[in-house]
Amino acid sequence: MSKNTSGDFTKTAGWLDWYTGPSKPTFQLPAGAVDAHCHVFGPGAEFPYAPERKYTPCDASKAELYALRDHLGFARNVVVQATCHGADNRAMIDACVSSGGKARGVATVRRSVTDEELQTMHDAGVRGVRFNFVKRLVDFTPKDELMEIAGRISKLGWHVVIYFEAVDLPELWDFFTALPTTVVVDHMGRPDVSKPIDGPEFELFLKFMHEHGNVWSKVSCPERLSVTGPKALPGQLSGEPDGYYQDVVPFARRVVEEFPDRVLWGTDWPHPNLKDHMPDDGLLVDFIPQIAPTAELQRKLLVDNPMKLYWPEEV
Ligand SMILES: O=C(O)c1cc(C(=O)O)oc(=O)c1
């Protein structure tokens, strides 16, 4: 299953392509479920990857994303700007516009973005901007520039999505807690799940959410965070005796149970930069009941919360 990148692009060495034959989940998603974190890559021939990118992926088109949505049983998507596209939001915006209202987006913008451009993005379905602090993915944007952007997008009712490593939270705390909008943390702030759940690092993350009612978290990416697995590999059966990514479960479940109204879930398809395996997205959906064990928690995580943030006019 080689998906060679189109146009003039060659994939980063060792790149793992997304899996083309995901299983049908055993877990039935609630009606109206939103995949609140996924990406499109290119296609490179149509939407070139950014010169400043840190990786070159395989292509992953909007049509392929929407086929996955239908296969898994999601009703809607939130398409998050991938760092390989830098601040060129055309592929993400094209995906939103082509979705018939079933996708909203999160953009990456620079200080030079005009109010008119922001309004055009809003009309296309963009509802947030992403600030990335993961060193392997981006060169840093100065915090004063980001704060200025946050102030401008807050006027449109947008929120800020932040991506960072757990060890960097202390240094970023003052900046994050000064943001004037709803703040959504990608992938639970990437906890090191080999450390104790009641250790200082994860306690600081929980304190961040407890003390700041505007902070939400995506409880996504067990396949990225897990150290011990087992992995949800293509071809495996759902309902393995011990389930998948067991070391992540207590962390994600704690966040879901303590903050049921401020959590989101997404597939993270097409799973950029995974190094050792590519998960079966059907089995990732089957992971959800482990971290949100009741129907009420599942409805909040998958329907009520993302609708409040991305389609508030329908709530
Ligand atoms: O951990 C990652 O490598 C990663 C990368 C990106 C991106 O490149 O945008 O997005 C994610 O959600 C996760």
PDB file of C-alpha atoms and ligand atoms in Angstrom, residues 37 39 55 81-84 130 132 136-137 163 186-187 190 224 268 272-273, ligand 1:
ATOM      1  CA  HIS A  37      -9.022  15.968  15.258  1.00  0.00           C
ATOM      2  CA  HIS A  39      -5.918  16.293   8.941  1.00  0.00           C
ATOM      3  CA  TYR A  55       8.368  16.331   7.262  1.00  0.00           C
ATOM      4  CA  GLN A  81      -4.132  22.381   9.876  1.00  0.00           C
ATOM      5  CA  ALA A  82      -1.146  20.024   9.641  1.00  0.00           C
ATOM      6  CA  THR A  83       2.298  21.518  10.156  1.00  0.00           C
ATOM      7  CA  CYS A  84       3.516  20.196   6.783  1.00  0.00           C
ATOM      8  CA  ARG A 130      -3.396  26.245  16.260  1.00  0.00           C
ATOM      9  CA  ASN A 132       2.383  24.587  18.064  1.00  0.00           C
ATOM     10  CA  ARG A 136      10.304  18.540  15.974  1.00  0.00           C
ATOM     11  CA  LEU A 137       7.297  20.006  14.080  1.00  0.00           C
ATOM     12  CA  TYR A 163       0.190  21.399  21.006  1.00  0.00           C
ATOM     13  CA  ASP A 186      -4.002  18.527  21.627  1.00  0.00           C
ATOM     14  CA  HIS A 187      -3.501  14.925  22.747  1.00  0.00           C
ATOM     15  CA  ARG A 190       1.411  14.470  25.506  1.00  0.00           C
ATOM     16  CA  ARG A 224       1.114   8.018  19.833  1.00  0.00           C
ATOM     17  CA  ASP A 268      -5.750  11.950  14.229  1.00  0.00           C
ATOM     18  CA  PRO A 272       1.569  11.987  10.906  1.00  0.00           C
ATOM     19  CA  ASN A 273       5.006  10.867  12.045  1.00  0.00           C
TER      20      ASN A 273
HETATM   21  O1  LIG B   1       2.778  14.375  16.822  1.00  0.00           O
HETATM   22  C1  LIG B   1       2.794  14.682  15.591  1.00  0.00           C
HETATM   23  O2  LIG B   1       3.735  14.400  14.840  1.00  0.00           O
HETATM   24  C2  LIG B   1       1.651  15.445  15.061  1.00  0.00           C
HETATM   25  C3  LIG B   1       1.869  16.256  13.951  1.00  0.00           C
HETATM   26  C4  LIG B   1       0.863  17.064  13.522  1.00  0.00           C
HETATM   27  C5  LIG B   1       1.056  18.010  12.435  1.00  0.00           C
HETATM   28  O3  LIG B   1       2.083  17.918  11.758  1.00  0.00           O
HETATM   29  O4  LIG B   1       0.191  18.881  12.287  1.00  0.00           O
HETATM   30  O5  LIG B   1      -0.356  17.028  14.100  1.00  0.00           O
HETATM   31  C6  LIG B   1      -0.628  16.191  15.158  1.00  0.00           C
HETATM   32  O6  LIG B   1      -1.769  16.227  15.639  1.00  0.00           O
HETATM   33  C7  LIG B   1       0.402  15.380  15.652  1.00  0.00           C
END
